[in-house]
Every structure is written in C-alpha cells, then in structure tokens.
Coordinates of C-alpha atoms in Angstrom, one line a residue:
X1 CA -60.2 -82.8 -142.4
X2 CA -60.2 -86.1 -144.3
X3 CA -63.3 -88.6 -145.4
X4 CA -61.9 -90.5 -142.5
X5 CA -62.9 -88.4 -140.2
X6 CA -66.2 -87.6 -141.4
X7 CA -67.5 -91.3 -142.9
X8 CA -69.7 -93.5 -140.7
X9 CA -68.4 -97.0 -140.2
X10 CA -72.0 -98.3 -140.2
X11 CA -71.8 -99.6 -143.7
X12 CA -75.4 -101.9 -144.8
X13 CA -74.7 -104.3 -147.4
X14 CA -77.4 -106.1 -148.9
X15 CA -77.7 -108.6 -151.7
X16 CA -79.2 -107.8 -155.1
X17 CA -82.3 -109.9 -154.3
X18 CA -83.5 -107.9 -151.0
X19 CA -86.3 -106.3 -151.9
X20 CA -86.7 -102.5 -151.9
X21 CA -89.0 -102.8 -148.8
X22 CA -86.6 -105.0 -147.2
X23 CA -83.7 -102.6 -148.0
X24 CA -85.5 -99.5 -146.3
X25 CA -86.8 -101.3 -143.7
X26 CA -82.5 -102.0 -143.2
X27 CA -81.9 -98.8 -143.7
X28 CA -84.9 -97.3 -141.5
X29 CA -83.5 -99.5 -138.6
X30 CA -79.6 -98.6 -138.8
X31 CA -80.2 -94.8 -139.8
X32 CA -78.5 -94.7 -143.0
X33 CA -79.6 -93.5 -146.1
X34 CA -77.8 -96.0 -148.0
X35 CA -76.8 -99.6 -148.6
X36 CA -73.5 -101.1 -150.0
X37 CA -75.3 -103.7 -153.0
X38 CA -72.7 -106.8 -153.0
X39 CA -73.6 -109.0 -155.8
X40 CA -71.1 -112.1 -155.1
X41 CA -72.2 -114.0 -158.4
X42 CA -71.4 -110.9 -160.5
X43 CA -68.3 -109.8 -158.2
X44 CA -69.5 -106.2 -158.2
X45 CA -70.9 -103.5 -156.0
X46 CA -73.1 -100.7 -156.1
X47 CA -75.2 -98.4 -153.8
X48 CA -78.5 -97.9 -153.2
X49 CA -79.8 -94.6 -151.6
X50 CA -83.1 -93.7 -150.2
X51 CA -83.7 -91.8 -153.3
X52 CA -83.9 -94.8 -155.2
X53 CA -86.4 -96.4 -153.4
X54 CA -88.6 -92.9 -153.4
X55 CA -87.8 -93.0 -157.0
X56 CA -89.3 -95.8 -157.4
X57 CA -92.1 -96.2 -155.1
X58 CA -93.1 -92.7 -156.5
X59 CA -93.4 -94.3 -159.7
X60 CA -96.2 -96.6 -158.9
X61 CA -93.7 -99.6 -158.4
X62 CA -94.1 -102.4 -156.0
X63 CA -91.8 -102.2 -153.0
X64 CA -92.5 -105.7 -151.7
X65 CA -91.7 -106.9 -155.8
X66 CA -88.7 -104.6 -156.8
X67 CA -85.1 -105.5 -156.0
X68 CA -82.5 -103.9 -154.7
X69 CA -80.2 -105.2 -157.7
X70 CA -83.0 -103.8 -160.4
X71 CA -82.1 -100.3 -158.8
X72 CA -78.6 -100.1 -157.8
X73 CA -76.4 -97.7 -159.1
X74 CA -73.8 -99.9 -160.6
X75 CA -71.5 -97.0 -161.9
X76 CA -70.2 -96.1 -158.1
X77 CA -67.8 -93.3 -157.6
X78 CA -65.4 -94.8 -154.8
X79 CA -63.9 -92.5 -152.0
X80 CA -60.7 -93.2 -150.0
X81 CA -59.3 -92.2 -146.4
X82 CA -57.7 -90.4 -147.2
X83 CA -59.1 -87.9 -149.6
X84 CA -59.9 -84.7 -148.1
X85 CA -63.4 -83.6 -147.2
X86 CA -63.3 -80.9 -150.3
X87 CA -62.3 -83.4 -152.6
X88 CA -65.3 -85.5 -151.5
X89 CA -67.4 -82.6 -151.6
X90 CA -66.5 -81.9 -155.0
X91 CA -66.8 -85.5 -156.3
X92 CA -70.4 -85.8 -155.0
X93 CA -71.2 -82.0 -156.6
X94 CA -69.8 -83.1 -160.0
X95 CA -71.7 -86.3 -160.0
X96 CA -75.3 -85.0 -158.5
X97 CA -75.1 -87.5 -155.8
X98 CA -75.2 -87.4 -151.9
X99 CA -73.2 -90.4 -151.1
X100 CA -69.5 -91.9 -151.2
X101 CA -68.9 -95.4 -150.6
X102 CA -65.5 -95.4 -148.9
X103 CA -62.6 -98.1 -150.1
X104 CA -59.4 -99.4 -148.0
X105 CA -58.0 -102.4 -149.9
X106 CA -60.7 -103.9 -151.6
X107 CA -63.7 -103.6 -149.5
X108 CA -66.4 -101.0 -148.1
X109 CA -65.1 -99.3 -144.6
X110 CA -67.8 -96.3 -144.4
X111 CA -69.6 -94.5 -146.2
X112 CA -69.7 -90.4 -146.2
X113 CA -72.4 -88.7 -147.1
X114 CA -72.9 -84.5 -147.8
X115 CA -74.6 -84.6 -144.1
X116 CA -71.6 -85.9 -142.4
X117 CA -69.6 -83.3 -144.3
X118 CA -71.7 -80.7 -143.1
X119 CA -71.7 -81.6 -140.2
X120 CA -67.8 -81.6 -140.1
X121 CA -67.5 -78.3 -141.3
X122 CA -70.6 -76.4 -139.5
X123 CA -68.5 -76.4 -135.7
X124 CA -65.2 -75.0 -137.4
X125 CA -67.5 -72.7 -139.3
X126 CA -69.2 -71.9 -136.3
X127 CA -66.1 -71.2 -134.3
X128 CA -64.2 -69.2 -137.0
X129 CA -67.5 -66.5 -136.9
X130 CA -67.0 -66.5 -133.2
X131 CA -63.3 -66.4 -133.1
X132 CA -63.8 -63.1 -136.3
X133 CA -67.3 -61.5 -134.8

C-alpha cells in the first residue's frame, strides 16, 4: 500500500504569525494533529504538531502570545505518493516523529500520520489472522 493511499487530503496550513491557540483551535475543528506552516516572506515550510503546542503550553508558555512560526519544525522530512507505507513508517521511526507532510510538485497534498498507517495495516492484519487461524 502506498502513502497515497493512507494520507489525508485535509492538509491546515497556517501562517507563522497564528498563534498557538489559534493553531489548535484549527486543528481541534478539522481533526488533525498537525498544520502545514507556510511562511510566504521566507519561502519555506514547516509543520507544527499537537506536540508542539503541549510542548509548550506544558512549559508555562502563553498560548494566546506564542507563534506558530516560534515553534515550527523547520527541518521537515517530506513524503511522496508514491513511497510505500513501510518506507513512511521507517522514515517517521528514524526521525522520532509522528507525521509526514506529503509533496507532488511543489506543494502540500496530505499529510500521513503513524495513525493512518495503522489504520491501513490493522484490516489486512486483521484478515491475514482470520484467513491463518
């Protein structure tokens, strides 16, 4: 099975300047545990996870004060199509992180995330026992 497959085409992006009670508020409302960070003046991208605003707010930060761009992780491992679910898998277990952002071309087009790969892989799991048992 490929990323394809798997990755949720309800990609958030946000600008650098939303604040991190802005972005989980986002977040909160779309179901996602991440946001696409599109900085247009600096011409990058990054991702923001759920875990960064925890991170944060478990630090004693200000949620309504700290931006999304003063947390973004700027170093972003992309994903493609047409990489296969293992490779994603292993990507994400190398890095120590939970989510891909996926890349056709030059833009975001979903994001996969180590619960959409589980749940990929739990029904054929789940019918191989049956199918052997």
């Amino acid at each position: 099975m490929l990323v394809r497959d798997a990755m949720s085409t309800v990609v958030l992006t946000i600008g650098p300047t939303h604040t991190l009670r802005q972005a989980a508020g986002l977040m909160a409302a779309r179901r996602v545990g991440a946001a696409v960070v599109l900085d247009s003046a600096a011409e990058s991208m990054g991702i923001l996870t759920e875990r960064d605003i925890l991170t944060s707010v478990g630090t004693g930060e200000d949620p309504d004060l700290e931006t999304a761009g003063a947390h973004t992780t700027g170093d972003v491992v992309f994903a493609a199509p047409s990489w296969t679910l293992e490779e994603a898998a292993e990507t994400m277990s190398r890095g120590g992180f939970r989510h891909l952002i996926v890349l056709d071309g030059e833009g975001p087009v979903g994001i996969v995330s180590v619960r959409d790969i589980i749940r990929c892989w739990a029904p054929a799991r789940r019918h191989r026992t049956t199918l052997v048992g």
